[in-house]
Tab-separated table of C-alpha atoms and ligand atoms in Angstrom:
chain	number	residue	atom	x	y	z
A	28	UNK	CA	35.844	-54.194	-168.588
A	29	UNK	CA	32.245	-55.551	-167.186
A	30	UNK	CA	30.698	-54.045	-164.676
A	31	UNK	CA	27.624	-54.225	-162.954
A	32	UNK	CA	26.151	-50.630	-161.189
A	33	UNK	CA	23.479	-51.201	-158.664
A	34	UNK	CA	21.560	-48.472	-156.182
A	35	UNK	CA	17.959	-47.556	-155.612
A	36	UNK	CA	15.671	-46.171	-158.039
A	37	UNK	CA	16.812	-42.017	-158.336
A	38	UNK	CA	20.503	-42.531	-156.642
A	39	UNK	CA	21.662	-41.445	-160.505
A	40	UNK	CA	22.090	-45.349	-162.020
A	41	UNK	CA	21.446	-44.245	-165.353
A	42	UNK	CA	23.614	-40.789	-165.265
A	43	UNK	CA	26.854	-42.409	-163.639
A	44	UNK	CA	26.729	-45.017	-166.441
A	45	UNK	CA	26.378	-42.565	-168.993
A	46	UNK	CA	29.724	-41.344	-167.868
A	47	UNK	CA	31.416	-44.254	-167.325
A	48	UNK	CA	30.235	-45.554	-170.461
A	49	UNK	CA	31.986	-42.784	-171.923
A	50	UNK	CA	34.735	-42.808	-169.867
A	51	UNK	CA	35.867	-46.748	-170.799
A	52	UNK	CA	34.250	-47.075	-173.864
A	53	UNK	CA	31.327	-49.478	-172.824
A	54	UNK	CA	28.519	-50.644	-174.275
A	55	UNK	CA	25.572	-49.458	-171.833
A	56	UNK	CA	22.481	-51.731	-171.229
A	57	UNK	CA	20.036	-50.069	-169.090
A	58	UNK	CA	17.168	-52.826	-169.002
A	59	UNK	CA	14.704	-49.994	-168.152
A	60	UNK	CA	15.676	-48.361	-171.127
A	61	UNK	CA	15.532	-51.434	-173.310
A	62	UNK	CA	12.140	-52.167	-171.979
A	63	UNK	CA	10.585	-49.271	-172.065
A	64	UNK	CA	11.852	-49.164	-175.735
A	65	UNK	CA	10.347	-52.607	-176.006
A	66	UNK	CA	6.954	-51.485	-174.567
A	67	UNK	CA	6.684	-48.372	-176.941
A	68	UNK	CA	7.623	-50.497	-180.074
A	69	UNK	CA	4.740	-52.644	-178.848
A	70	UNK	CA	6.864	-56.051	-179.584
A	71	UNK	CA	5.939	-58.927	-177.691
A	72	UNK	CA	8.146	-58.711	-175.026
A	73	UNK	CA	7.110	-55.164	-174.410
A	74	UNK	CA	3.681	-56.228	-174.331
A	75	UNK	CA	4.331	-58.620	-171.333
A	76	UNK	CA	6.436	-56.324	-169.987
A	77	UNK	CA	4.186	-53.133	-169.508
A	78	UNK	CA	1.882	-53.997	-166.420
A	79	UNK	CA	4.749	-55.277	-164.255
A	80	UNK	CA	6.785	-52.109	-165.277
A	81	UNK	CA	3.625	-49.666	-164.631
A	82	UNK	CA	2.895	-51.072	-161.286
A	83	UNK	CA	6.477	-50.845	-159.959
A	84	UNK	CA	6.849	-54.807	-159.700
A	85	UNK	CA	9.795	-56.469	-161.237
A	86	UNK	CA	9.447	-58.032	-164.891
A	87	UNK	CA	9.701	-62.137	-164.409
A	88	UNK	CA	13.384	-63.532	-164.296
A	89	UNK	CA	13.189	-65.448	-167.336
A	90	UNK	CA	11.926	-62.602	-169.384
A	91	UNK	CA	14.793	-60.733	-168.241
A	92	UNK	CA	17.744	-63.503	-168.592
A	93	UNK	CA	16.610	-64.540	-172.197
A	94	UNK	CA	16.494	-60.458	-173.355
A	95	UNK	CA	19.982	-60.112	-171.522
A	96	UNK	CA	21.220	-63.106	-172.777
A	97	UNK	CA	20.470	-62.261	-176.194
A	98	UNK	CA	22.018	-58.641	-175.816
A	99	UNK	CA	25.218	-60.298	-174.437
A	100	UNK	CA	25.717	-62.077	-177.434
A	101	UNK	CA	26.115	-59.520	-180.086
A	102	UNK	CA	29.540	-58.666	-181.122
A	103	UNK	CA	29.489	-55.252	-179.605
A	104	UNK	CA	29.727	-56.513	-176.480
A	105	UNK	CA	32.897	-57.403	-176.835
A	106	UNK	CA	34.510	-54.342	-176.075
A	107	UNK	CA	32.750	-54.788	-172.300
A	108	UNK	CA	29.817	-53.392	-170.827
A	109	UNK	CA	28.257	-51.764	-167.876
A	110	UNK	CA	24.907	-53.372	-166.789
A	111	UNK	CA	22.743	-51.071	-165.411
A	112	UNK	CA	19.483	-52.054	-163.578
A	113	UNK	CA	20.007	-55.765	-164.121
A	114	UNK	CA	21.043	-58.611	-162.076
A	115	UNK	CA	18.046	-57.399	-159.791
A	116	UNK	CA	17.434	-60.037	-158.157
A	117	UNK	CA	19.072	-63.397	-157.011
A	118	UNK	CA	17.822	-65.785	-159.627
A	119	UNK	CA	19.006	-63.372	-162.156
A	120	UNK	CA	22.573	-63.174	-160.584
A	121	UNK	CA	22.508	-66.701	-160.678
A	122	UNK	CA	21.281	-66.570	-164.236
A	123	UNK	CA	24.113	-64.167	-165.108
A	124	UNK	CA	26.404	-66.472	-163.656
A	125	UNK	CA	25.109	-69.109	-166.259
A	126	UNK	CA	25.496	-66.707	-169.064
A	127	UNK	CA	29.107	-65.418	-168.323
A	128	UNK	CA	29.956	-68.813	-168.188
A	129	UNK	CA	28.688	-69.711	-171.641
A	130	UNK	CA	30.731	-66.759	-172.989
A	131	UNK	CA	33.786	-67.381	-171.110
A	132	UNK	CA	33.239	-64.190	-169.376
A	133	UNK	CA	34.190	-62.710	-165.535
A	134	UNK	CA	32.910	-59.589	-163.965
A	135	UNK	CA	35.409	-57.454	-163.221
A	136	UNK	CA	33.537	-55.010	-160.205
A	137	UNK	CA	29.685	-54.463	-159.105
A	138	UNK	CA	29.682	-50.771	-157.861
A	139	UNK	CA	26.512	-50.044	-155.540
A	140	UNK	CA	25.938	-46.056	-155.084
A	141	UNK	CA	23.976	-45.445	-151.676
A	142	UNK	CA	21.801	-42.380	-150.992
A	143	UNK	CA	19.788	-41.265	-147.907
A	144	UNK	CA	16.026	-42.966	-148.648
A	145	UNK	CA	14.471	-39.190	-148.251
A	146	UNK	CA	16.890	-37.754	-150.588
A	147	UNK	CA	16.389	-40.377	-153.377
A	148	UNK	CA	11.547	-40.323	-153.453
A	149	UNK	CA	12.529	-36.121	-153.376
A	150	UNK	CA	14.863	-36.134	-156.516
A	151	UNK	CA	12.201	-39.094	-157.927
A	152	UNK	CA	8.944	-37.141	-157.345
A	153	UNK	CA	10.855	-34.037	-159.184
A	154	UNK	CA	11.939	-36.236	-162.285
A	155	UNK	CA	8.769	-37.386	-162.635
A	156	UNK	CA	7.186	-34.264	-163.789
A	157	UNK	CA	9.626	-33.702	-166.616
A	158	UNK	CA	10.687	-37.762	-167.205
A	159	UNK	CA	7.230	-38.838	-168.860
A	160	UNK	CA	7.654	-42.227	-167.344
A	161	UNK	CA	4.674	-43.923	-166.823
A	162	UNK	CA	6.160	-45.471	-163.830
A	163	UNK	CA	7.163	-41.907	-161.786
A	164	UNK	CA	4.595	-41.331	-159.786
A	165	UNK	CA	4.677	-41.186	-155.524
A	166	UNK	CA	2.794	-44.279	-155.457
A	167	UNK	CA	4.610	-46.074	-158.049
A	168	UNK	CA	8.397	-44.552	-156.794
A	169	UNK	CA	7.686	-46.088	-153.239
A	170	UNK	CA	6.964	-49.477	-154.671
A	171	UNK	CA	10.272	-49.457	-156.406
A	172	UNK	CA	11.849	-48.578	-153.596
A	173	UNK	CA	10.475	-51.634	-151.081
A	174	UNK	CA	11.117	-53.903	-154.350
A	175	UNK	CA	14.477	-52.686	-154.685
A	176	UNK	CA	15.322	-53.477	-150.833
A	177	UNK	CA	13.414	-56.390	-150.731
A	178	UNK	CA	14.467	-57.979	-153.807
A	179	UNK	CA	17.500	-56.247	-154.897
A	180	UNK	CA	19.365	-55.333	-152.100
A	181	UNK	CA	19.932	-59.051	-150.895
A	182	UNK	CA	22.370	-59.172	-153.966
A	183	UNK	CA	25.032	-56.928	-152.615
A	184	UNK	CA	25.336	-60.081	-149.798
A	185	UNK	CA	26.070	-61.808	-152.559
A	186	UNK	CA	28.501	-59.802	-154.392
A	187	UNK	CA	30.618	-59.036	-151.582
A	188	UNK	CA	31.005	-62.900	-151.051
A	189	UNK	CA	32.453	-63.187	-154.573
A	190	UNK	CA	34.577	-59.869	-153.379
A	191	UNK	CA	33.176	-58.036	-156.273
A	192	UNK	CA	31.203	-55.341	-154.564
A	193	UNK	CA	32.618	-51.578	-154.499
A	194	UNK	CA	30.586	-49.599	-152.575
A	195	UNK	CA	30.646	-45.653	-153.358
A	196	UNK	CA	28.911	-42.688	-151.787
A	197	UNK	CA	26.455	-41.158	-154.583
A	198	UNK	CA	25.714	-37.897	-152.902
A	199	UNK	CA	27.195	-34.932	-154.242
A	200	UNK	CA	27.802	-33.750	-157.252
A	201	UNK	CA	27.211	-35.853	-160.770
A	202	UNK	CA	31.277	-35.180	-161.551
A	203	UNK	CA	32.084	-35.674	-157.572
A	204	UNK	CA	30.745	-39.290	-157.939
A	205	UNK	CA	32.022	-39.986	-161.235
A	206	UNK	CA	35.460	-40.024	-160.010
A	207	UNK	CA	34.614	-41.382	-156.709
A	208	UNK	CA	33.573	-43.928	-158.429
A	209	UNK	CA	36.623	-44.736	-161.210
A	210	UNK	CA	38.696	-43.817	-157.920
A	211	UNK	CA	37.289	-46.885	-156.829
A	212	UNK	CA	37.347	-49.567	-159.702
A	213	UNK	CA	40.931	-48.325	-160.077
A	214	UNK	CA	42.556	-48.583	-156.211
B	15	LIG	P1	14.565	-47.445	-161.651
B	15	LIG	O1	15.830	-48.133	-161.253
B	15	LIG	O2	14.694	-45.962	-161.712
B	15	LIG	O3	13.370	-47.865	-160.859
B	15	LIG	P2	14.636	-48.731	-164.335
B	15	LIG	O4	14.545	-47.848	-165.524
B	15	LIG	O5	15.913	-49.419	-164.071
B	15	LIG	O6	14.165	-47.834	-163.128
B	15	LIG	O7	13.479	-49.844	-164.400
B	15	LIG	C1	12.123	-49.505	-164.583
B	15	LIG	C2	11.253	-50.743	-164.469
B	15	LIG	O8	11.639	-51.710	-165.473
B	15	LIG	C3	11.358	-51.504	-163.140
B	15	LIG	O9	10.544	-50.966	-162.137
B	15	LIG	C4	10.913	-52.916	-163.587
B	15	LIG	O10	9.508	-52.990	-163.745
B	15	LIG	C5	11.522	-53.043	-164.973
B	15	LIG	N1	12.874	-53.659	-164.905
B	15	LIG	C6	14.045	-53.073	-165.264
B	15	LIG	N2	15.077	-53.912	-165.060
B	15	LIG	C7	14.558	-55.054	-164.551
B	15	LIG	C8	15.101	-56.297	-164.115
B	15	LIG	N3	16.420	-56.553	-164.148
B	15	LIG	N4	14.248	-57.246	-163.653
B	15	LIG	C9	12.938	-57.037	-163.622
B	15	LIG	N5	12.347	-55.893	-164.001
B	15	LIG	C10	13.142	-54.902	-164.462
């Protein structure tokens, strides 16, 4: 299975894919995770990563596609994976496109968790004094959320054309929305 999980920064991306990872026996790719891995390894990508990532703004397109493109590639991807914070934005859906092409590969669902904006900065502002990210500050949390609605949010337009959006409540409680959400991908 390959699936794409989409929401706003703090509706619980990264802990819903943990589980589902689990769950179907995915490979995970968080592309915060690999960058931020990236940026402490101080590699080259990392270093033209870390500005755009500590100012809230997204990391260029083709940084992104040749990283993801790369990661697609290796044989443990074969078993299917769960994308988490990437396609975000439309050239990198489009890119994606390209990509699954090239590998003879389809998508089989893009789930998009929704939260209440309020609810999402509060359980952001809170992470932030125990995450360590560099990135989790008020400021830095409300850029990431105008990015994400400017420049991520147009994409579930375009994954409901191709009739692969599943859209599922993520309020409640982390096991709730777990099975809300394999409730989904399996109706
Ligand atoms: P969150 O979704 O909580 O904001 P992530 O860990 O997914 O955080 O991403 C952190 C930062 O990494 C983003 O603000 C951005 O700078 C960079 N980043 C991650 N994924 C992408 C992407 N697909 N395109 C561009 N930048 C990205």
């Amino acid at each position: 299975m390959r699936l794409v999980l989409m929401g706003p920064p703090g509706v619980g991306k990264g802990t819903q894919a943990t589980r589902l990872k689990d769950h179907y026996g995915l490979v995970h790719l968080s592309t915060g995770d690999i960058l931020r891995q990236e940026v402490a390894a101080k590699t080259d990508l990392g270093l033209r990563s870390k500005e755009f990532i500590d100012h809230g703004h997204l990391v260029p397109d083709e940084i992104l596609l040749d990283m993801m493109e790369n990661r697609l590639r290796q044989p443990d991807c074969q078993k299917g994976y769960l994308l988490d914070g990437f396609p975000r934005t439309i050239p990198q859906a489009k890119g994606l496109e390209i990509i699954l092409q090239r590998l003879n590969q389809n998508l089989d669902a893009v789930i998009s968790l929704t939260a209440d904006e309020q609810e999402l900065i509060q359980r952001l502002v809170l992470r932030g004094k125990t995450s360590g990210r560099s990135d989790d500050t008020p400021e830095v949390i409300k850029k990431r959320q105008r990015v994400y609605w400017e420049a991520t949010a147009p994409l579930l337009e375009f994954y409901r054309q191709k009739g692969l959006l599943k859209e599922v409540d993520g309020t409640g409680s982390v096991s709730e929305i777990t099975e809300r959400i394999i409730k989904t991908l399996e109706s």
